[in-house]
PDB file of C-alpha atoms in Angstrom:
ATOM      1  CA  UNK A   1     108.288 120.380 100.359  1.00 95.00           C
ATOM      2  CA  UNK A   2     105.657 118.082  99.139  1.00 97.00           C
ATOM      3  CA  UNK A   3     103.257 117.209 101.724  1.00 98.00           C
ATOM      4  CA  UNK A   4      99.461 115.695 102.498  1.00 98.00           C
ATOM      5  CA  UNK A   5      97.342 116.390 105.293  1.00 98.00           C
ATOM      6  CA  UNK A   6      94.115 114.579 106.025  1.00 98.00           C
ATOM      7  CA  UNK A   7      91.505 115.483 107.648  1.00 98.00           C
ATOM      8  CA  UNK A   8      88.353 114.154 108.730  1.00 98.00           C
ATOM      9  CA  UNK A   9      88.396 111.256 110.561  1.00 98.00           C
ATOM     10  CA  UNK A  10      86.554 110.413 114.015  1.00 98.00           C
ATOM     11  CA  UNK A  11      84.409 107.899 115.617  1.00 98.00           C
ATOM     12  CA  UNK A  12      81.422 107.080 113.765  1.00 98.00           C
ATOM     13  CA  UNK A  13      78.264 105.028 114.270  1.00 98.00           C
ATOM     14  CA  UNK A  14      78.017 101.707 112.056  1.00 98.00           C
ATOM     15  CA  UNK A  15      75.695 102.205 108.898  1.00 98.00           C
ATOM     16  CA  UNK A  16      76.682 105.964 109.243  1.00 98.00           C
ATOM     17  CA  UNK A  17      78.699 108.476 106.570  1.00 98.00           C
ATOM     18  CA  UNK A  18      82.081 109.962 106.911  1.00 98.00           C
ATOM     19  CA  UNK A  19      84.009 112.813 104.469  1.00 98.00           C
ATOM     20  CA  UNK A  20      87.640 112.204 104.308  1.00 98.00           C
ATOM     21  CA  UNK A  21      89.624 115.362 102.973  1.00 98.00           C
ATOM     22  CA  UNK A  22      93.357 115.317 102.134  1.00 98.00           C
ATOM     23  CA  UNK A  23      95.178 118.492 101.240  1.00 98.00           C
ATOM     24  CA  UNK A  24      97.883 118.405  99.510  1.00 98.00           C
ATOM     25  CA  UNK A  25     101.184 121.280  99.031  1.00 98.00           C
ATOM     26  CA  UNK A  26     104.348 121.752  97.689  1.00 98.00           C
ATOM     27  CA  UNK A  27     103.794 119.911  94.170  1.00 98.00           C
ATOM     28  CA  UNK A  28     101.748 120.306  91.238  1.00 98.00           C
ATOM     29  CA  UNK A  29      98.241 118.619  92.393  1.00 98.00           C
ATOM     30  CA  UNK A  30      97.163 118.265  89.138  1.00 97.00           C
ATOM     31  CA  UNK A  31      99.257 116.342  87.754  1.00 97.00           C
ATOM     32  CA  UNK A  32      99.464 113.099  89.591  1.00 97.00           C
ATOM     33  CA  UNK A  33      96.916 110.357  90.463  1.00 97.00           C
ATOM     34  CA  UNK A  34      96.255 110.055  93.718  1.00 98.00           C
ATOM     35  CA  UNK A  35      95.326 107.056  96.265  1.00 98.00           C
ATOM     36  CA  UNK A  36      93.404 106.211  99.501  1.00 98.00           C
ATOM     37  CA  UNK A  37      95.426 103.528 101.621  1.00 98.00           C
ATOM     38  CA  UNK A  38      93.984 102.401 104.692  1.00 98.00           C
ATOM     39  CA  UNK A  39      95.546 100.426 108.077  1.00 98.00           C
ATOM     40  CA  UNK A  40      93.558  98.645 110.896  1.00 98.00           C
ATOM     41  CA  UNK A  41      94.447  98.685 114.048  1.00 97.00           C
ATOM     42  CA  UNK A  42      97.946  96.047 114.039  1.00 96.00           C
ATOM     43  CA  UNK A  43      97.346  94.696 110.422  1.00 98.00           C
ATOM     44  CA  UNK A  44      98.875  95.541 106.776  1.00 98.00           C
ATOM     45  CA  UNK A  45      98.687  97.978 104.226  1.00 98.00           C
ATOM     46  CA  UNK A  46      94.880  97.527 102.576  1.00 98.00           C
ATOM     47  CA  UNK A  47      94.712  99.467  99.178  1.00 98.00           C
ATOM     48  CA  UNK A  48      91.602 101.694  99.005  1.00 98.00           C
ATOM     49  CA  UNK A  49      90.703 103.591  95.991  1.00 98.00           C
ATOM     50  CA  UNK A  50      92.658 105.619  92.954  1.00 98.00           C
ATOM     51  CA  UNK A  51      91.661 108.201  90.932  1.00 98.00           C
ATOM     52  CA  UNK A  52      93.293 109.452  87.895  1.00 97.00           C
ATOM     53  CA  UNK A  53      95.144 113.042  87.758  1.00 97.00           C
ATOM     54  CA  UNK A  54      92.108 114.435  85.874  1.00 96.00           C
ATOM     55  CA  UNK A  55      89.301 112.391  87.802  1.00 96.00           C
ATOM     56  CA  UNK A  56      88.605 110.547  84.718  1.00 97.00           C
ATOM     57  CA  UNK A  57      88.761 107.376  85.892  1.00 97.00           C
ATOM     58  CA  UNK A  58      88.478 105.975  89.059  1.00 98.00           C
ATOM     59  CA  UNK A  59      89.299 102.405  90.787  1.00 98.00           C
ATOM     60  CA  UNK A  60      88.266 101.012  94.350  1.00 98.00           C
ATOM     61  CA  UNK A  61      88.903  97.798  95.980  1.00 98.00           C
ATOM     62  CA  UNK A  62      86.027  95.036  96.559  1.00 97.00           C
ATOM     63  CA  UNK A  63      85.696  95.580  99.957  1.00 98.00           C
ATOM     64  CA  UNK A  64      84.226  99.373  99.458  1.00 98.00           C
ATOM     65  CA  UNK A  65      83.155  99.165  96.196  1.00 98.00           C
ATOM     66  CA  UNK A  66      79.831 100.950  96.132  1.00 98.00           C
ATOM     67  CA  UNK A  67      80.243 102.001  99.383  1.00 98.00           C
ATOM     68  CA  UNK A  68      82.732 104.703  99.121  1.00 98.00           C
ATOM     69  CA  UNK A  69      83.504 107.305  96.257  1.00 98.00           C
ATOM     70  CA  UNK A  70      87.194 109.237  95.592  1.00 98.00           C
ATOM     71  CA  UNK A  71      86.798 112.802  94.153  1.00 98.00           C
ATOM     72  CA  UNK A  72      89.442 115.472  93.653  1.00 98.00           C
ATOM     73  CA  UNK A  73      89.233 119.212  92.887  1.00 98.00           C
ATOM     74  CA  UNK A  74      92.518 120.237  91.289  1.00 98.00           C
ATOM     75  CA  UNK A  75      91.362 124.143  91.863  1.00 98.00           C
ATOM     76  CA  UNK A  76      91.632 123.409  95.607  1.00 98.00           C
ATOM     77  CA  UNK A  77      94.354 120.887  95.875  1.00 98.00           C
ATOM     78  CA  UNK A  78      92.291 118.652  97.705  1.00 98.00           C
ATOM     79  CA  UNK A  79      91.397 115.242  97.391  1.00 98.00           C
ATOM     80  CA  UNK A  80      88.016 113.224  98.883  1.00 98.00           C
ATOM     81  CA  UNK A  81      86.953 110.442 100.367  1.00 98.00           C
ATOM     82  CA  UNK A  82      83.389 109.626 100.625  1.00 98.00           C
ATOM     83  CA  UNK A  83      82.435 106.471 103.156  1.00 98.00           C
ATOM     84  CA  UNK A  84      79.171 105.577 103.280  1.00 98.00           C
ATOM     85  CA  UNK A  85      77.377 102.662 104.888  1.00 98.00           C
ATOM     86  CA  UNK A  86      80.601 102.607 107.177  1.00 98.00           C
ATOM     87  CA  UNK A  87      80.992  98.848 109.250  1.00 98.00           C
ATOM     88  CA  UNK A  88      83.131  97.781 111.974  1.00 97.00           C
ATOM     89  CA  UNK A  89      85.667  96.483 109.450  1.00 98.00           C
ATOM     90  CA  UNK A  90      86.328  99.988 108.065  1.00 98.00           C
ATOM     91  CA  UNK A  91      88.011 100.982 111.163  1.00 98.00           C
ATOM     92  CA  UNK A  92      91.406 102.451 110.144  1.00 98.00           C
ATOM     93  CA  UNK A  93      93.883 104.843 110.051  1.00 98.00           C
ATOM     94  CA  UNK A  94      93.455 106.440 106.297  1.00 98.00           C
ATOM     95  CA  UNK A  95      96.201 107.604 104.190  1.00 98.00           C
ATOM     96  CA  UNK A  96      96.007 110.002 101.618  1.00 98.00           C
ATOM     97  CA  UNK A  97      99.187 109.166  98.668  1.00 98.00           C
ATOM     98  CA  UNK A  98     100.440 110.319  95.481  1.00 98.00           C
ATOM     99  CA  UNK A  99     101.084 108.049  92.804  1.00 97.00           C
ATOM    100  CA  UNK A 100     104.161 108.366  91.094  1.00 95.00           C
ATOM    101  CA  UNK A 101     104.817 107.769  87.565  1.00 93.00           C
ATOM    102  CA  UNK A 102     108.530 106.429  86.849  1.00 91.00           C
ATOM    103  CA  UNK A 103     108.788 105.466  83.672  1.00 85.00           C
ATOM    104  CA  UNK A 104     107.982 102.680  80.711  1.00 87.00           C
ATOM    105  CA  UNK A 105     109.223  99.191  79.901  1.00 88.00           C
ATOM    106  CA  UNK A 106     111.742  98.942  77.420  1.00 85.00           C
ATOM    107  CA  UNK A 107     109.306  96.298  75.890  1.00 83.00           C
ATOM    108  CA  UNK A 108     106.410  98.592  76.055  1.00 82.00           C
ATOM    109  CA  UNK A 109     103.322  98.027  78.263  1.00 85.00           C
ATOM    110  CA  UNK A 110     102.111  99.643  81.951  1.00 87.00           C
ATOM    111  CA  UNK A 111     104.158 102.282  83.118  1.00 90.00           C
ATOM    112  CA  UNK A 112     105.740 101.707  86.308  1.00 91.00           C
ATOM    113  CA  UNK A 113     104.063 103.493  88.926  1.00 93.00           C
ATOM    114  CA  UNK A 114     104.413 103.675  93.023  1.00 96.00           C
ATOM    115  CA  UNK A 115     103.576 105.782  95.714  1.00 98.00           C
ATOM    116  CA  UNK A 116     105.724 107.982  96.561  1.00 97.00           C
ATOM    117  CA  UNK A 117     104.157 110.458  98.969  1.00 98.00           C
ATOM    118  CA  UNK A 118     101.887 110.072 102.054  1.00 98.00           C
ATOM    119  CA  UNK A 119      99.983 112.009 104.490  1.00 98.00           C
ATOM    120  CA  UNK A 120     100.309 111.002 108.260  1.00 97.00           C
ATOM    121  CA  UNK A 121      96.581 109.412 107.853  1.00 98.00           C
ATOM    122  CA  UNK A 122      93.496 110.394 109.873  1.00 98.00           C
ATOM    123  CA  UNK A 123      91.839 107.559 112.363  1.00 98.00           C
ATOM    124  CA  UNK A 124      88.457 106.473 111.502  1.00 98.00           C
ATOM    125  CA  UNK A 125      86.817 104.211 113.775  1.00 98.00           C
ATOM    126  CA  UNK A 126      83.290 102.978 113.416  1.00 98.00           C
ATOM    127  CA  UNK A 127      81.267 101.900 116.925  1.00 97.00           C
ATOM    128  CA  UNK A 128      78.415 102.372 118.310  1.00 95.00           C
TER     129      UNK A 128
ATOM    130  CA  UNK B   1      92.745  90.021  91.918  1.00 95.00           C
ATOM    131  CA  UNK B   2      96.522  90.014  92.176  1.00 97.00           C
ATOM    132  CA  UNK B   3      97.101  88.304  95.458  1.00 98.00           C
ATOM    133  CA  UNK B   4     100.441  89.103  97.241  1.00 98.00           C
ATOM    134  CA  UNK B   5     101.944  86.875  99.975  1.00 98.00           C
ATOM    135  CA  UNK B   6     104.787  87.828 101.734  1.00 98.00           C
ATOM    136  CA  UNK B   7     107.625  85.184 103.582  1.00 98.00           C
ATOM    137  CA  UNK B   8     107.820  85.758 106.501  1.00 97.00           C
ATOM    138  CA  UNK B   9     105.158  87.602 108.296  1.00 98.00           C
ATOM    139  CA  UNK B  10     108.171  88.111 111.339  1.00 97.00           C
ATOM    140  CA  UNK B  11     112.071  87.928 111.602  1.00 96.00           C
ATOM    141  CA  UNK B  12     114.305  88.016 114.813  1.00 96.00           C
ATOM    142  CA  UNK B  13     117.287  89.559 113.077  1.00 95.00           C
ATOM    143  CA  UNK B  14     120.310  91.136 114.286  1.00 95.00           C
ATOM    144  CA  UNK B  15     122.516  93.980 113.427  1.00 96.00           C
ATOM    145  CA  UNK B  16     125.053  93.605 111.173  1.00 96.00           C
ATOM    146  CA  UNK B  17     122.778  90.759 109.122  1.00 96.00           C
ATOM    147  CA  UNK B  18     121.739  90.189 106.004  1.00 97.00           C
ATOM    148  CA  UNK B  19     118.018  90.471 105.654  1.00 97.00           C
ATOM    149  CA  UNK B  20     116.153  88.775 102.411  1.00 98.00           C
ATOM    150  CA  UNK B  21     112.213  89.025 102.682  1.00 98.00           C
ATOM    151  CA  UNK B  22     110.176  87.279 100.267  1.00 98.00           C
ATOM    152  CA  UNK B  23     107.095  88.584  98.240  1.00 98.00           C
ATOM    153  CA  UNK B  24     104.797  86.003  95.600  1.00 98.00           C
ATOM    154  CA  UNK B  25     102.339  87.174  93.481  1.00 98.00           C
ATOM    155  CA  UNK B  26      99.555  84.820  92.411  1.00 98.00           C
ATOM    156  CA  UNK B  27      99.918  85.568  88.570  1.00 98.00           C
ATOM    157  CA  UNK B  28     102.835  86.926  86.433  1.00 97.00           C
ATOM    158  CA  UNK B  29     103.428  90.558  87.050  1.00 96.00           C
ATOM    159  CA  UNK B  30     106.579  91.269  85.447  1.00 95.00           C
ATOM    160  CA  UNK B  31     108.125  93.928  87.385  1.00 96.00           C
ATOM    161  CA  UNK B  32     105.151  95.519  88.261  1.00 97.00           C
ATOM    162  CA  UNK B  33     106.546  95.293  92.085  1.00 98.00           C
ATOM    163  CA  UNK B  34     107.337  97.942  94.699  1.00 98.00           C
ATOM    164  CA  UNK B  35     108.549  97.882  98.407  1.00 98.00           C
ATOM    165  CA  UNK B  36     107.760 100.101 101.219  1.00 98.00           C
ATOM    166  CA  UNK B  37     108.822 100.437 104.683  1.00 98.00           C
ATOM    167  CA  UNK B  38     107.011 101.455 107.619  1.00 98.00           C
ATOM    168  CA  UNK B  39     107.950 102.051 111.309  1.00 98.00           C
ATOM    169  CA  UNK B  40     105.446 101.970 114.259  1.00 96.00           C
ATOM    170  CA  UNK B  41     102.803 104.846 114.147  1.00 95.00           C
ATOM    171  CA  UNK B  42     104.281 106.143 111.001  1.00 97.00           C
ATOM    172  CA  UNK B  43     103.614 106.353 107.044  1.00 98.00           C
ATOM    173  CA  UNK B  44     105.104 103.923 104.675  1.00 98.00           C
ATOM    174  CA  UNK B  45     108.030 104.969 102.851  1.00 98.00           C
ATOM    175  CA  UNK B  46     108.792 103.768  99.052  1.00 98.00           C
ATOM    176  CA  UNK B  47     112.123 101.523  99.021  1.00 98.00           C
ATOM    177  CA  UNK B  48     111.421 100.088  95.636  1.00 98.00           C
ATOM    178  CA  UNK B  49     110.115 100.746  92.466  1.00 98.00           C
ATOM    179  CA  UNK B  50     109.622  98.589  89.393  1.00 96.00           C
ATOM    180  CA  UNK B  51     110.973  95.393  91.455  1.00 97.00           C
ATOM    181  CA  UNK B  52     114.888  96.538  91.945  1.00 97.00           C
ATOM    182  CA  UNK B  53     115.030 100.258  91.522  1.00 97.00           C
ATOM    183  CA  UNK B  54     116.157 102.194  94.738  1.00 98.00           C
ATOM    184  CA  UNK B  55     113.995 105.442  95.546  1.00 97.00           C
ATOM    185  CA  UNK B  56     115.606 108.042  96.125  1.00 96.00           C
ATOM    186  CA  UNK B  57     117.259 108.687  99.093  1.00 97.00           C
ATOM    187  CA  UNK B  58     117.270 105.253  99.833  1.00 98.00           C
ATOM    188  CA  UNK B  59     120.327 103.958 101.581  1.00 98.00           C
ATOM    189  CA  UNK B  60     122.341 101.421  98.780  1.00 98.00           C
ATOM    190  CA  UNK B  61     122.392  98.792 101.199  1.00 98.00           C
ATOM    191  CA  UNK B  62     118.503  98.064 100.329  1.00 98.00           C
ATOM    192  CA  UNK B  63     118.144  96.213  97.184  1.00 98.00           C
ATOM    193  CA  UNK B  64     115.244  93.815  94.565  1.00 98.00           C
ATOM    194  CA  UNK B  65     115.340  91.659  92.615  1.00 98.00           C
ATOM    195  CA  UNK B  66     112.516  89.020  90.467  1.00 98.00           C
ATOM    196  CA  UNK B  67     110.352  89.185  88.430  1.00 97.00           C
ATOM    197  CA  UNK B  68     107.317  87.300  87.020  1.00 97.00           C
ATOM    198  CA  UNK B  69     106.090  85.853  90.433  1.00 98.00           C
ATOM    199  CA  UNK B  70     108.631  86.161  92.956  1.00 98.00           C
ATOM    200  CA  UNK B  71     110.631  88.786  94.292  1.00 98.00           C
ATOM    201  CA  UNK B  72     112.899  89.175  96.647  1.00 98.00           C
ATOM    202  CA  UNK B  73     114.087  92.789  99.004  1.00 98.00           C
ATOM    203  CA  UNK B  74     117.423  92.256 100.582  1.00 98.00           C
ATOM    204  CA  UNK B  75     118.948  94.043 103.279  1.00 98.00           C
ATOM    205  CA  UNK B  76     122.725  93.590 102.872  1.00 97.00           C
ATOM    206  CA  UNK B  77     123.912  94.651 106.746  1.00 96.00           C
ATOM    207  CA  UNK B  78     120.526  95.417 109.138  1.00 97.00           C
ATOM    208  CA  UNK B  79     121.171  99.137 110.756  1.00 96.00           C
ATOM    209  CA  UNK B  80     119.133  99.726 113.833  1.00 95.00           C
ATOM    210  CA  UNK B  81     117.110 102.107 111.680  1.00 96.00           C
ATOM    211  CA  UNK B  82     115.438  99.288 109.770  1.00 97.00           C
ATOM    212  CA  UNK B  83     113.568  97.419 112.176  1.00 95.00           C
ATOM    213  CA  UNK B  84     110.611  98.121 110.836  1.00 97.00           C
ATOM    214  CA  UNK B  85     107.262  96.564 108.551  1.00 98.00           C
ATOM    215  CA  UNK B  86     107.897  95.740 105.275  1.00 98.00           C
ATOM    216  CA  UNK B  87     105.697  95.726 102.249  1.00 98.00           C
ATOM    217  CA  UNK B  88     104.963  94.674  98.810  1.00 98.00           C
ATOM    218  CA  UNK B  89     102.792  95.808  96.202  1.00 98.00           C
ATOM    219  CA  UNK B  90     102.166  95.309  92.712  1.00 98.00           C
ATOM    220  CA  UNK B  91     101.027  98.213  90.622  1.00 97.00           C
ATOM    221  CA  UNK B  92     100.026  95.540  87.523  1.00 96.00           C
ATOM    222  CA  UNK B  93      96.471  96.183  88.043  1.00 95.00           C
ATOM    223  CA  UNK B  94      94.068  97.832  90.186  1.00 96.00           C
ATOM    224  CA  UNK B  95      93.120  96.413  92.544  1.00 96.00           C
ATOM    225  CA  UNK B  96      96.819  97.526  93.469  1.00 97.00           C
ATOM    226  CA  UNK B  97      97.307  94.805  96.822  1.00 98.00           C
ATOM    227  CA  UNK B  98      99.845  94.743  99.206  1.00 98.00           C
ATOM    228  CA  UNK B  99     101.816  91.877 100.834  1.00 98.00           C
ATOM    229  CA  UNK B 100     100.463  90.694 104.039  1.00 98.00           C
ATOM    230  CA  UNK B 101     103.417  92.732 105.540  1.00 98.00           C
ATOM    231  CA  UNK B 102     107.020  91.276 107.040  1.00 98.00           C
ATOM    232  CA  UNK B 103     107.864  92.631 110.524  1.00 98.00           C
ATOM    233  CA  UNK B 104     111.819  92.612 111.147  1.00 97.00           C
ATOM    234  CA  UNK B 105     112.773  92.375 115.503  1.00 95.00           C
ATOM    235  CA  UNK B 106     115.743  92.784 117.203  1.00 89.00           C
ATOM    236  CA  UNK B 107     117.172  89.655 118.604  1.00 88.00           C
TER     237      UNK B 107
END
């Protein structure tokens, strides 16, 4: 069964660091790109980060660009999260997800992609 | 950025209804456009890939359609198993945005 487990979270001080870990089973790890998704307390779905199958490349949104970094080890399974300068607004639950490829446009172009795994997040919440 | 509004944010439904939720993107993204459901204290689910493909697993009476800029998920006859959040998201670019997030009630 294809699963991910986070790990990680806590309360943490503003202007503080925090490791995120998500570990993931049941499918080949190496193959797929994976994605941090993140949910404050009663609001939407906020896209994170993405990094490609093979780490080569890597994209994050604008609101942690610079401040957080995603990293993978396919030996291990396990996929990162790096927070650093951490503010109130970063309080969340974070998801861990696999991206799933499913397919190309008869026309050519961008595959179609969605995710199509989660983990059951970890709660990060930043407070002094 | 891609920016992703969803109509609307709530819906007293019943069930037995027919549910259509709304999702606009700010610029043309083909059918770059996926659909997830989420219930209270849970992880989202994929409902829709590519704008009107069903996952699967996903019951037939959830369906999309659009493309370009608008997009529509219907819910042909509401089960008490989808009240729930719903969610779009285009995967044209990165950043990859969600909709603001439609939340179906019971009536």
């Amino acid at each position: 069964q294809e699963q991910l487990a986070e790990s990680g979270g806590g309360v943490v001080q503003p202007g503080r660091s925090l490791r995120l870990s998500c570990a993931a089973s049941g499918f080949i790890f190496g193959s797929y790109g994976m994605h941090w998704v993140r949910q404050a307390p009663g609001k939407g779905l906020e896209w994170v980060a993405v990094i490609w199958y093979d780490g080569s490349k890597k994209y994050y949104s604008d609101s942690v660009r610079g401040r957080f970094t995603i990293s993978r080890d396919n030996s291990k399974n396990t996929l990162d999260l790096q927070m650093n300068s951490l503010g109130a607004g970063d309080t969340a639950v974070y998801y861990c997800a696999r991206d799933q490829y499913f397919g190309l446009p008869p026309m050519g172009g961008r595959s179609w992609n969605a995710v199509d795994v989660w983990g059951q997040g970890t709660k990060v919440t930043v407070s002094s | 950025d891609i920016q992703m509004t969803q109509s609307p944010s709530s819906l007293s439904t019943s069930v037995g209804d027919r549910v259509t939720i709304t999702c606009r993107s700010s610029q043309n993204i083909s059918r770059y456009l996926n659909w997830y459901q989420q219930k209270p204290g849970k992880a989202p689910k994929l409902l829709i890939y590519a704008a009107s493909n069903l996952q699967s697993g996903v019951p037939s009476r959830f369906s999309g359609s659009g493309s370009g800029t608008d997009f529509t998920l219907t819910i042909s006859s509401l089960q008490p198993e989808d009240f729930a959040s719903y969610y779009c998201q285009h995967s044209y670019s990165f950043p990859c945005t969600f909709g603001q997030g439609t939340k179906l009630e019971i009536k």
